[in-house]
Short mmCIF file of C-alpha atoms in Angstrom, two decimals:
data_model
loop_
_atom_site.label_atom_id
_atom_site.label_comp_id
_atom_site.label_asym_id
_atom_site.label_seq_id
_atom_site.Cartn_x
_atom_site.Cartn_y
_atom_site.Cartn_z
CA UNK A 1 0.00 0.00 0.00
CA UNK A 2 1.31 3.45 -0.88
CA UNK A 3 2.54 5.41 2.11
CA UNK A 4 1.35 8.94 2.66
CA UNK A 5 4.72 10.40 3.71
CA UNK A 6 3.86 14.00 4.49
CA UNK A 7 0.52 14.40 6.22
CA UNK A 8 -0.42 18.07 6.54
CA UNK A 9 -4.03 18.09 7.71
CA UNK A 10 -4.47 19.91 10.99
CA UNK A 11 -6.24 17.03 12.69
CA UNK A 12 -3.62 14.44 11.80
CA UNK A 13 -0.75 16.81 12.59
CA UNK A 14 -2.23 17.53 16.01
CA UNK A 15 -2.56 13.80 16.65
CA UNK A 16 1.02 13.06 15.65
CA UNK A 17 2.44 15.95 17.66
CA UNK A 18 0.44 14.93 20.71
CA UNK A 19 1.80 11.40 20.45
CA UNK A 20 5.37 12.66 20.16
CA UNK A 21 4.94 14.91 23.17
CA UNK A 22 3.46 12.23 25.38
CA UNK A 23 5.86 9.44 24.46
CA UNK A 24 9.60 8.94 24.75
CA UNK A 25 11.46 8.80 21.44
CA UNK A 26 14.43 6.58 20.64
CA UNK A 27 16.66 9.46 19.56
CA UNK A 28 19.77 7.30 19.15
CA UNK A 29 18.20 5.46 16.24
CA UNK A 30 17.45 8.59 14.26
CA UNK A 31 20.40 10.83 15.06
CA UNK A 32 23.01 11.63 12.44
CA UNK A 33 26.25 9.67 12.29
CA UNK A 34 28.45 12.69 12.87
CA UNK A 35 31.99 12.23 14.11
CA UNK A 36 31.73 15.62 15.86
CA UNK A 37 29.43 14.70 18.74
CA UNK A 38 29.25 17.60 21.19
CA UNK A 39 28.03 16.59 24.62
CA UNK A 40 28.93 18.95 27.43
CA UNK A 41 30.04 17.43 30.72
CA UNK A 42 28.81 19.52 33.66
CA UNK A 43 29.61 19.47 37.35
CA UNK A 44 26.71 17.80 39.18
CA UNK A 45 27.78 17.94 42.82
CA UNK A 46 26.97 20.39 45.64
CA UNK A 47 28.22 24.00 45.59
CA UNK A 48 29.63 26.10 48.41
CA UNK A 49 27.82 29.15 47.05
CA UNK A 50 24.58 28.91 45.11
CA UNK A 51 23.95 31.88 42.86
CA UNK A 52 20.63 32.75 41.25
CA UNK A 53 20.15 32.58 37.50
CA UNK A 54 19.86 36.37 37.38
CA UNK A 55 23.09 36.82 39.31
CA UNK A 56 24.89 34.58 36.83
CA UNK A 57 23.37 36.47 33.89
CA UNK A 58 24.49 39.72 35.49
CA UNK A 59 28.12 38.63 35.10
CA UNK A 60 27.63 38.93 31.36
CA UNK A 61 25.69 42.17 31.71
CA UNK A 62 28.59 43.83 33.52
CA UNK A 63 30.98 42.86 30.72
CA UNK A 64 28.48 43.97 28.09
CA UNK A 65 28.02 47.43 29.58
CA UNK A 66 31.70 48.16 29.06
CA UNK A 67 31.55 47.08 25.41
CA UNK A 68 28.40 49.11 24.80
CA UNK A 69 30.18 52.37 25.65
CA UNK A 70 32.06 52.21 22.33
CA UNK A 71 31.37 49.18 20.17
CA UNK A 72 33.43 50.60 17.30
CA UNK A 73 36.69 50.70 19.26
CA UNK A 74 38.91 47.76 20.13
CA UNK A 75 39.48 47.27 23.82
CA UNK A 76 40.02 44.67 26.52
CA UNK A 77 37.79 44.55 29.58
CA UNK A 78 37.99 42.55 32.77
CA UNK A 79 41.75 42.13 33.11
CA UNK A 80 42.61 40.21 36.28
CA UNK A 81 38.92 39.35 36.74
CA UNK A 82 37.17 35.99 36.44
CA UNK A 83 36.15 36.78 32.87
CA UNK A 84 37.86 38.89 30.24
CA UNK A 85 36.50 40.20 26.94
CA UNK A 86 38.76 41.20 24.08
CA UNK A 87 36.67 43.33 21.73
CA UNK A 88 38.62 43.15 18.46
CA UNK A 89 37.31 45.38 15.66
CA UNK A 90 39.48 46.84 12.92
CA UNK A 91 39.45 48.18 9.38
CA UNK A 92 40.84 46.27 6.44
CA UNK A 93 40.60 42.58 5.53
CA UNK A 94 37.02 43.01 4.26
CA UNK A 95 36.54 39.30 3.65
CA UNK A 96 37.36 38.36 7.24
CA UNK A 97 35.60 38.82 10.56
CA UNK A 98 36.03 40.86 13.70
CA UNK A 99 35.28 39.08 16.95
CA UNK A 100 34.75 39.25 20.66
CA UNK A 101 36.95 36.82 22.53
CA UNK A 102 35.59 35.84 25.94
CA UNK A 103 38.17 34.32 28.26
CA UNK A 104 37.24 32.14 31.22
CA UNK A 105 40.10 32.85 33.59
CA UNK A 106 41.65 30.62 36.26
CA UNK A 107 39.55 32.11 39.06
CA UNK A 108 36.19 31.57 37.32
CA UNK A 109 33.85 29.01 38.87
CA UNK A 110 31.33 28.40 36.10
CA UNK A 111 30.85 24.65 35.79
CA UNK A 112 27.63 24.12 33.84
CA UNK A 113 26.90 24.88 30.20
CA UNK A 114 23.54 26.38 31.14
CA UNK A 115 25.23 28.97 33.37
CA UNK A 116 27.87 29.72 30.76
CA UNK A 117 25.09 30.40 28.28
CA UNK A 118 23.38 32.65 30.82
CA UNK A 119 26.54 34.73 31.01
CA UNK A 120 26.57 35.01 27.22
CA UNK A 121 22.90 36.02 27.22
CA UNK A 122 23.62 38.84 29.69
CA UNK A 123 26.56 39.91 27.56
CA UNK A 124 24.68 39.93 24.24
CA UNK A 125 21.62 41.74 25.57
CA UNK A 126 23.67 44.50 27.21
CA UNK A 127 26.51 44.93 24.71
CA UNK A 128 24.45 44.77 21.53
CA UNK A 129 20.81 45.14 22.54
CA UNK A 130 19.61 41.64 21.69
CA UNK A 131 16.23 40.50 22.94
CA UNK A 132 16.65 37.86 25.64
CA UNK A 133 15.04 35.08 23.58
CA UNK A 134 17.28 35.79 20.59
CA UNK A 135 20.34 36.09 22.82
CA UNK A 136 19.54 32.69 24.34
CA UNK A 137 19.43 31.06 20.92
CA UNK A 138 22.63 32.74 19.77
CA UNK A 139 24.39 31.86 23.02
CA UNK A 140 23.52 28.20 22.50
CA UNK A 141 24.91 28.25 18.98
CA UNK A 142 28.04 30.13 20.07
CA UNK A 143 28.89 27.46 22.65
CA UNK A 144 28.31 24.60 20.22
CA UNK A 145 30.27 26.43 17.50
CA UNK A 146 33.23 26.93 19.83
CA UNK A 147 33.08 23.31 20.96
CA UNK A 148 32.97 22.02 17.38
CA UNK A 149 36.07 24.05 16.46
CA UNK A 150 37.92 23.69 19.75
CA UNK A 151 41.71 23.97 19.13
CA UNK A 152 41.12 24.03 15.36
CA UNK A 153 43.36 27.06 14.89
CA UNK A 154 43.45 26.78 11.09
CA UNK A 155 39.70 27.31 10.90
CA UNK A 156 39.93 30.48 12.98
CA UNK A 157 42.91 31.80 10.96
CA UNK A 158 41.00 31.30 7.72
CA UNK A 159 37.93 33.20 8.93
CA UNK A 160 39.05 36.01 11.26
CA UNK A 161 41.09 39.20 10.91
CA UNK A 162 44.72 39.37 11.94
CA UNK A 163 44.11 41.27 15.24
CA UNK A 164 41.67 38.56 16.30
CA UNK A 165 44.13 35.80 15.51
CA UNK A 166 46.88 37.67 17.38
CA UNK A 167 44.80 37.30 20.56
CA UNK A 168 44.06 33.59 20.10
CA UNK A 169 46.07 30.66 21.34
CA UNK A 170 46.05 27.40 19.38
CA UNK A 171 45.66 25.34 22.58
CA UNK A 172 42.91 27.43 24.18
CA UNK A 173 40.81 28.66 21.27
CA UNK A 174 37.24 27.47 21.43
CA UNK A 175 35.40 25.70 24.25
CA UNK A 176 36.10 22.31 25.78
CA UNK A 177 33.16 19.99 26.37
CA UNK A 178 34.51 19.33 29.88
CA UNK A 179 33.74 21.96 32.51
CA UNK A 180 36.94 21.10 34.38
CA UNK A 181 38.99 22.37 31.42
CA UNK A 182 37.23 25.73 31.16
CA UNK A 183 39.11 27.85 33.74
CA UNK A 184 42.30 29.24 32.25
CA UNK A 185 41.97 27.29 29.01
CA UNK A 186 39.02 28.85 27.20
CA UNK A 187 38.76 31.47 24.47
CA UNK A 188 35.14 31.69 23.29
CA UNK A 189 35.12 33.35 19.87
CA UNK A 190 32.03 35.38 19.01
CA UNK A 191 32.09 36.23 15.26
CA UNK A 192 30.93 39.78 14.62
CA UNK A 193 29.27 40.62 11.34
CA UNK A 194 28.41 44.25 12.14
CA UNK A 195 28.77 45.74 15.62
CA UNK A 196 26.06 48.25 14.69
CA UNK A 197 23.92 45.64 12.98
CA UNK A 198 21.34 44.99 15.68
CA UNK A 199 20.00 41.49 15.06
CA UNK A 200 22.93 40.87 12.69
CA UNK A 201 25.70 41.88 15.10
CA UNK A 202 26.77 38.26 15.55
CA UNK A 203 27.31 36.39 12.30
CA UNK A 204 24.55 33.79 12.49
CA UNK A 205 25.72 32.07 9.32
CA UNK A 206 29.09 31.27 10.89
CA UNK A 207 27.78 29.96 14.22
CA UNK A 208 25.18 27.77 12.48
CA UNK A 209 27.29 26.22 9.74
CA UNK A 210 26.90 22.62 8.59
CA UNK A 211 29.18 21.17 11.24
CA UNK A 212 27.39 23.00 14.03
CA UNK A 213 23.97 21.87 12.83
CA UNK A 214 25.23 18.31 12.48
CA UNK A 215 26.42 18.43 16.07
CA UNK A 216 23.15 19.92 17.35
CA UNK A 217 21.27 17.03 15.76
CA UNK A 218 23.00 14.85 18.35
CA UNK A 219 21.12 16.61 21.15
CA UNK A 220 17.82 15.60 22.66
CA UNK A 221 14.98 16.26 20.23
CA UNK A 222 17.64 16.62 17.48
CA UNK A 223 18.11 20.24 18.55
CA UNK A 224 14.90 21.09 16.72
CA UNK A 225 13.73 23.84 19.08
CA UNK A 226 16.92 25.92 18.98
CA UNK A 227 17.33 25.30 15.26
CA UNK A 228 13.82 26.60 14.67
CA UNK A 229 14.62 29.68 16.75
CA UNK A 230 17.73 30.30 14.65
CA UNK A 231 15.69 29.97 11.46
CA UNK A 232 13.33 32.61 12.83
CA UNK A 233 16.26 34.94 13.51
CA UNK A 234 17.61 34.46 9.99
CA UNK A 235 14.21 35.13 8.45
CA UNK A 236 14.01 38.40 10.38
CA UNK A 237 17.56 39.21 9.30
CA UNK A 238 16.52 38.57 5.70
CA UNK A 239 13.58 40.93 6.12
CA UNK A 240 15.82 43.61 7.64
CA UNK A 241 18.33 43.32 4.81
CA UNK A 242 15.53 43.43 2.24
CA UNK A 243 14.29 46.68 3.79
CA UNK A 244 17.82 48.06 3.70
CA UNK A 245 18.11 47.04 0.06
CA UNK A 246 14.88 48.82 -0.80
CA UNK A 247 15.92 51.98 1.03
CA UNK A 248 19.34 51.92 -0.63
CA UNK A 249 17.74 51.36 -4.03
CA UNK A 250 15.44 54.32 -3.47
CA UNK A 251 18.41 56.40 -2.34
CA UNK A 252 20.35 55.32 -5.43
CA UNK A 253 17.44 56.29 -7.68
CA UNK A 254 17.28 59.73 -6.05
CA UNK A 255 21.04 60.19 -6.35
CA UNK A 256 20.91 59.19 -10.02
CA UNK A 257 18.17 61.77 -10.56
CA UNK A 258 20.29 64.40 -8.85
CA UNK A 259 23.29 63.21 -10.86
CA UNK A 260 21.43 63.73 -14.12
CA UNK A 261 20.59 67.27 -13.05
CA UNK A 262 24.15 67.96 -11.94
CA UNK A 263 25.59 66.54 -15.15
CA UNK A 264 23.34 68.92 -17.08
CA UNK A 265 24.62 71.81 -14.95
CA UNK A 266 28.21 70.64 -15.44
CA UNK A 267 27.76 70.30 -19.20
CA UNK A 268 26.24 73.76 -19.39
CA UNK A 269 29.09 75.18 -17.33
CA UNK A 270 31.63 73.51 -19.60
CA UNK A 271 29.91 74.91 -22.68
CA UNK A 272 30.06 78.37 -21.10
CA UNK A 273 33.73 77.87 -20.25
CA UNK A 274 34.49 76.70 -23.80
CA UNK A 275 32.82 79.79 -25.25
CA UNK A 276 34.70 82.01 -22.82
CA UNK A 277 37.94 80.29 -23.80
CA UNK A 278 37.17 80.83 -27.46
CA UNK A 279 36.43 84.52 -26.81
CA UNK A 280 39.66 84.85 -24.83
CA UNK A 281 41.66 83.24 -27.63
CA UNK A 282 40.16 85.62 -30.20
CA UNK A 283 40.87 88.60 -27.96
CA UNK A 284 44.44 87.45 -27.47
CA UNK A 285 44.94 87.01 -31.18
CA UNK A 286 43.67 90.57 -31.78
CA UNK A 287 45.96 91.88 -29.03
CA UNK A 288 48.94 90.02 -30.46
CA UNK A 289 48.22 91.52 -33.90
CA UNK A 290 48.05 95.05 -32.43
CA UNK A 291 50.59 95.17 -29.60
CA UNK A 292 50.32 98.95 -29.29
CA UNK A 293 46.53 98.95 -28.94
CA UNK A 294 46.04 99.20 -25.17
CA UNK A 295 42.30 98.65 -25.43
CA UNK A 296 42.80 95.29 -27.19
CA UNK A 297 45.48 94.34 -24.66
CA UNK A 298 43.11 95.13 -21.79
CA UNK A 299 40.26 93.20 -23.42
CA UNK A 300 42.52 90.16 -23.88
CA UNK A 301 43.37 90.22 -20.18
CA UNK A 302 39.75 90.58 -19.10
CA UNK A 303 38.48 87.77 -21.36
CA UNK A 304 41.34 85.55 -20.20
CA UNK A 305 40.36 86.03 -16.57
CA UNK A 306 36.69 85.43 -17.42
CA UNK A 307 37.62 82.21 -19.24
CA UNK A 308 39.64 81.03 -16.25
CA UNK A 309 36.74 81.74 -13.88
CA UNK A 310 34.31 79.96 -16.21
CA UNK A 311 36.60 76.95 -16.42
CA UNK A 312 36.98 76.90 -12.64
CA UNK A 313 33.20 76.90 -12.31
CA UNK A 314 32.93 74.12 -14.91
CA UNK A 315 35.57 72.08 -13.04
CA UNK A 316 33.72 72.57 -9.75
CA UNK A 317 30.41 71.47 -11.28
CA UNK A 318 32.10 68.45 -12.86
CA UNK A 319 33.63 67.58 -9.49
CA UNK A 320 30.16 67.74 -7.95
CA UNK A 321 28.85 65.48 -10.70
CA UNK A 322 31.72 63.04 -10.18
CA UNK A 323 31.03 62.92 -6.44
CA UNK A 324 27.31 62.39 -7.03
CA UNK A 325 28.12 59.65 -9.51
CA UNK A 326 30.30 57.97 -6.87
CA UNK A 327 27.54 58.39 -4.26
CA UNK A 328 25.01 56.83 -6.63
CA UNK A 329 27.32 53.87 -7.30
CA UNK A 330 27.85 53.37 -3.57
CA UNK A 331 24.09 53.44 -2.97
CA UNK A 332 23.57 50.93 -5.78
CA UNK A 333 26.34 48.75 -4.32
CA UNK A 334 24.76 49.00 -0.88
CA UNK A 335 21.40 47.95 -2.34
CA UNK A 336 22.98 44.97 -4.10
CA UNK A 337 24.95 43.95 -1.00
CA UNK A 338 21.90 44.16 1.24
CA UNK A 339 19.78 42.21 -1.22
CA UNK A 340 22.46 39.53 -1.53
CA UNK A 341 22.58 39.24 2.26
CA UNK A 342 18.79 39.00 2.38
CA UNK A 343 18.83 36.26 -0.24
CA UNK A 344 21.61 34.42 1.59
CA UNK A 345 19.84 34.48 4.95
CA UNK A 346 16.53 33.45 3.40
CA UNK A 347 18.18 30.59 1.51
CA UNK A 348 19.85 29.35 4.71
CA UNK A 349 16.55 29.61 6.59
CA UNK A 350 14.64 27.78 3.86
CA UNK A 351 17.19 24.98 3.69
CA UNK A 352 17.24 24.53 7.45
CA UNK A 353 13.43 24.60 7.68
CA UNK A 354 13.38 21.73 5.21
CA UNK A 355 15.89 19.77 7.29
CA UNK A 356 14.02 20.53 10.51
CA UNK A 357 10.78 19.31 8.94
CA UNK A 358 12.49 16.03 8.05
CA UNK A 359 13.77 15.62 11.60
CA UNK A 360 10.37 16.45 13.04
CA UNK A 361 8.83 13.84 10.80
CA UNK A 362 11.34 11.27 12.05
CA UNK A 363 10.55 12.13 15.65
CA UNK A 364 6.82 12.00 15.12
CA UNK A 365 6.81 8.76 13.20
CA UNK A 366 9.15 7.17 15.72
CA UNK A 367 6.89 8.28 18.56
CA UNK A 368 3.81 6.88 16.86
CA UNK A 369 5.55 3.64 15.98
CA UNK A 370 6.62 3.16 19.60
CA UNK A 371 3.14 3.97 20.86
CA UNK A 372 1.49 1.34 18.70
CA UNK A 373 0.32 -1.77 20.52
CA UNK A 374 1.90 -4.53 18.45
CA UNK A 375 -0.73 -7.01 19.58
CA UNK A 376 -3.64 -4.79 18.54
CA UNK A 377 -5.49 -4.93 15.25
CA UNK A 378 -8.24 -2.63 14.01
CA UNK A 379 -11.35 -3.82 12.22
CA UNK A 380 -15.06 -3.28 11.73
CA UNK A 381 -18.01 -4.80 13.53
CA UNK A 382 -21.66 -4.83 12.56
CA UNK A 383 -23.99 -2.48 14.38
CA UNK A 384 -27.09 -4.18 15.67
CA UNK A 385 -30.36 -3.04 14.18
CA UNK A 386 -28.93 -1.74 10.94
CA UNK A 387 -27.21 -4.02 8.45
CA UNK A 388 -25.72 -1.05 6.58
CA UNK A 389 -23.68 0.47 9.40
CA UNK A 390 -20.47 -0.68 11.10
CA UNK A 391 -18.22 0.55 13.90
CA UNK A 392 -14.45 0.58 14.37
CA UNK A 393 -12.98 -1.71 17.04
CA UNK A 394 -9.48 -2.45 18.32
CA UNK A 395 -8.87 -6.12 19.13
CA UNK A 396 -6.09 -7.92 21.00
CA UNK A 397 -4.75 -10.32 18.39
CA UNK A 398 -3.50 -12.78 21.02
CA UNK A 399 -6.72 -13.13 23.01
CA UNK A 400 -9.38 -11.87 20.63
CA UNK A 401 -10.68 -9.50 23.29
CA UNK A 402 -11.91 -6.05 22.30
CA UNK A 403 -9.49 -3.41 23.61
CA UNK A 404 -11.58 -0.40 22.65
CA UNK A 405 -14.46 0.62 20.43
CA UNK A 406 -14.95 3.76 18.40
CA UNK A 407 -17.78 6.08 19.42
CA UNK A 408 -18.39 6.42 15.67
CA UNK A 409 -20.84 3.64 14.81
CA UNK A 410 -22.07 4.97 11.48
CA UNK A 411 -19.33 3.80 9.09
CA UNK A 412 -20.86 2.99 5.72
CA UNK A 413 -19.79 0.63 2.96
CA UNK A 414 -17.95 -1.65 5.38
CA UNK A 415 -14.70 -0.07 4.23
CA UNK A 416 -11.87 1.76 6.02
CA UNK A 417 -8.63 3.04 4.50
CA UNK A 418 -5.55 3.33 6.79
CA UNK A 419 -3.62 6.59 6.49
CA UNK A 420 0.06 6.12 7.32
CA UNK A 421 3.09 8.35 7.74
CA UNK A 422 6.71 7.33 7.37
CA UNK A 423 10.10 8.98 7.48
CA UNK A 424 12.07 9.63 4.31
CA UNK A 425 14.13 6.50 4.70
CA UNK A 426 11.04 4.36 5.17
CA UNK A 427 12.57 2.89 8.32
CA UNK A 428 9.56 3.72 10.47
CA UNK A 429 5.89 3.75 9.56
CA UNK A 430 2.80 4.35 11.65
CA UNK A 431 -0.93 4.49 10.99
CA UNK A 432 -2.31 7.81 12.20
CA UNK A 433 -5.89 7.63 10.99
CA UNK A 434 -8.52 5.65 9.10
CA UNK A 435 -10.57 7.15 6.29
CA UNK A 436 -14.18 6.07 5.87
CA UNK A 437 -17.60 7.23 4.72
CA UNK A 438 -19.54 7.96 7.89
CA UNK A 439 -22.95 9.23 8.89
CA UNK A 440 -26.67 8.84 8.41
CA UNK A 441 -28.80 10.51 5.79
CA UNK A 442 -31.77 11.93 7.63
CA UNK A 443 -33.24 15.12 6.25
CA UNK A 444 -35.41 15.60 9.34
CA UNK A 445 -32.41 15.89 11.70
CA UNK A 446 -28.95 17.42 11.85
CA UNK A 447 -27.35 14.33 10.39
CA UNK A 448 -25.25 13.93 7.26
CA UNK A 449 -22.98 11.54 5.41
CA UNK A 450 -19.45 12.76 4.88
CA UNK A 451 -15.93 11.48 4.27
CA UNK A 452 -14.24 11.15 7.68
CA UNK A 453 -10.89 10.57 9.35
CA UNK A 454 -10.85 8.55 12.56
CA UNK A 455 -7.94 8.84 15.01
CA UNK A 456 -5.96 5.60 14.91
CA UNK A 457 -5.27 5.75 18.66
CA UNK A 458 -8.55 6.89 20.18
CA UNK A 459 -10.76 5.77 17.24
CA UNK A 460 -12.60 9.08 17.58
CA UNK A 461 -13.71 11.38 14.77
CA UNK A 462 -10.73 13.56 13.82
CA UNK A 463 -11.89 15.41 10.69
CA UNK A 464 -14.62 15.38 8.08
CA UNK A 465 -15.09 16.59 4.53
CA UNK A 466 -16.94 19.78 3.70
CA UNK A 467 -18.94 17.98 1.03
CA UNK A 468 -21.94 15.68 1.52
CA UNK A 469 -21.30 12.09 0.40
CA UNK A 470 -23.89 9.72 -0.99
CA UNK A 471 -25.05 7.17 1.58
CA UNK A 472 -24.78 4.57 -1.21
CA UNK A 473 -21.26 5.56 -2.26
CA UNK A 474 -18.25 3.31 -2.06
CA UNK A 475 -14.78 4.52 -1.09
CA UNK A 476 -11.99 3.70 -3.55
CA UNK A 477 -8.27 4.33 -3.16
CA UNK A 478 -5.69 4.87 -5.90
CA UNK A 479 -2.25 5.42 -4.35
CA UNK A 480 -2.59 8.75 -2.47
CA UNK A 481 -5.97 9.63 -4.02
CA UNK A 482 -9.42 8.68 -2.78
CA UNK A 483 -12.70 8.61 -4.75
CA UNK A 484 -16.35 8.68 -3.67
CA UNK A 485 -19.69 10.08 -4.84
CA UNK A 486 -20.49 13.57 -3.50
CA UNK A 487 -23.32 16.05 -3.86
CA UNK A 488 -22.87 19.01 -6.21
CA UNK A 489 -25.94 21.21 -6.17
CA UNK A 490 -28.88 18.91 -6.94
CA UNK A 491 -26.67 16.32 -8.65
CA UNK A 492 -24.28 13.57 -7.63
CA UNK A 493 -20.72 13.62 -9.02
CA UNK A 494 -17.44 11.79 -8.49
CA UNK A 495 -15.10 13.53 -6.02
CA UNK A 496 -11.34 13.02 -5.78
CA UNK A 497 -9.70 13.67 -2.38
CA UNK A 498 -6.24 13.65 -0.86
CA UNK A 499 -5.41 12.03 2.49
CA UNK A 500 -6.24 15.27 4.31
CA UNK A 501 -9.85 15.32 3.00
CA UNK A 502 -9.12 18.16 0.63
CA UNK A 503 -11.32 17.96 -2.47
CA UNK A 504 -8.94 17.92 -5.44
CA UNK A 505 -11.38 17.40 -8.31
CA UNK A 506 -15.04 16.73 -8.98
CA UNK A 507 -16.50 15.44 -12.21
CA UNK A 508 -18.61 17.80 -14.33
CA UNK A 509 -20.66 14.74 -15.27
CA UNK A 510 -23.55 13.68 -13.03
CA UNK A 511 -23.44 10.06 -11.90
CA UNK A 512 -25.73 7.65 -10.13
CA UNK A 513 -25.53 8.06 -6.36
CA UNK A 514 -24.79 4.33 -6.09
CA UNK A 515 -22.38 4.07 -9.01
CA UNK A 516 -19.47 1.67 -8.82
CA UNK A 517 -16.12 3.49 -9.07
CA UNK A 518 -13.32 1.62 -10.79
CA UNK A 519 -9.93 3.28 -11.12
CA UNK A 520 -7.76 2.05 -14.01
CA UNK A 521 -4.56 3.37 -15.61
CA UNK A 522 -6.72 4.65 -18.48
CA UNK A 523 -9.29 6.44 -16.35
CA UNK A 524 -12.13 6.07 -13.85
CA UNK A 525 -15.09 3.91 -14.89
CA UNK A 526 -18.45 5.09 -13.49
CA UNK A 527 -22.15 4.91 -14.30
CA UNK A 528 -23.65 8.23 -15.35
CA UNK A 529 -27.04 9.40 -14.12
CA UNK A 530 -28.32 8.36 -17.57
CA UNK A 531 -27.22 4.79 -16.74
CA UNK A 532 -24.49 4.90 -19.39
CA UNK A 533 -21.03 3.58 -18.55
CA UNK A 534 -18.50 6.44 -18.81
CA UNK A 535 -14.71 6.65 -18.60
CA UNK A 536 -13.43 9.77 -16.76
CA UNK A 537 -10.02 11.35 -17.26
CA UNK A 538 -7.77 10.85 -14.22
CA UNK A 539 -6.38 14.37 -14.49
CA UNK A 540 -9.64 16.35 -14.55
CA UNK A 541 -12.46 13.79 -14.20
CA UNK A 542 -13.97 14.96 -17.48
CA UNK A 543 -15.59 12.27 -19.67
CA UNK A 544 -13.21 10.71 -22.16
CA UNK A 545 -15.83 8.64 -23.92
CA UNK A 546 -19.17 6.98 -23.39
CA UNK A 547 -18.85 3.23 -23.18
CA UNK A 548 -21.65 1.04 -24.56
#
């Protein structure tokens, strides 16, 4: 039977998520096979002094306040203290990064990764104005990033500017996974994209690279929660960069408009200067031809000075035009750069969302598979008093005893279709629901016949179709598609549904309300309301031909 791999209907999704929440999941079976497994070892014994979470966070706040006074200037804060921050920002090396280097000194007593992250949260919120929730996500990624690249000096040298590297030690760079090795041997590198960049101060692309994500997938719940938070940050970054790109583009358009005006002014000034030069040359020629004519000599001098002033004005206007041209190019470059950054962040977010969705599917399917009672089978039983209706029951296959019965006792056609989900590898599969035609046709009451989904665990009604289904209809499955007879106005037609009860197609041809429905590779065979046998096109359910 064809597996429905990606169930999206709200009812089924809610069921699967509920199962995953309530049940333990065998994470080891679905984790990646990364060689870089980051698992922090924390001190778990008693403490002489127990500090509050806020007091620990305040350690980072105190460091951050010093940075915030001048984020554009390199400085070192906290010398001879428990924690030191080297704020390394410099010009040059445009393709490499500035960084904050946070040192855990010999006298520091932090011994749990949660507390270390609290310090980083305090630092990020105070130094760069991050919201606490965003700072928490970034702090988590910073610690994993530094653990992944612990003592990998070549990686740091390839990515960071020379002043940053000058402050790093090959033995201490990064973060050990063992708390006992933190004091005196830790240099946490925080990559800075733009110290004035708000949400983009820390380079989120660097701290969430492939190796970091691979390592986070080794955590409980495959690191899904923090990875989702990071995706949210990147999507907001993308939006911010897109806004910057639009503003820069508008600025560039305005500067180009001003440039066109200035170029016209400059051209006019040059034309005036050229005419003045021509007049000065003519006057000089006349003066040279009549050296004793003082009036011509004086006129030559005056026109020469006028030509020089006109040329000076033309040069000044050209200089203005050149500057405006440069400004316009810079604005255009800024627009392109911002748009490229927006595209980059959005592409990263989209890719990671896809990977997160796959991991979520693995978790959900695994949870459902583990929750399934291997000895239970689901079937139908006749409902007393009405030979047309059946109910869903769960039976213990070893004893034959009924485990539970569905409150839905109006299943028609004696047919149910299991809806299953599976992970991409097909290693785990679980039934999440059963599709059936349910209900009673009674025009004198609030009853109806519809296509339904029944929860595979509770056997209760989970969802139902919007359309009314014929009480005489049969339910037919073709791979991931389902067919039945539905009402359309005053007529009955063939409806095609997906596993989420979304109506995909309905035939324009009216059919008998009790027509057989036979799906073949060539089309769907049905009986029209005129009692003629008709073949319907699989793609649009329009009649292909009338069969006799």
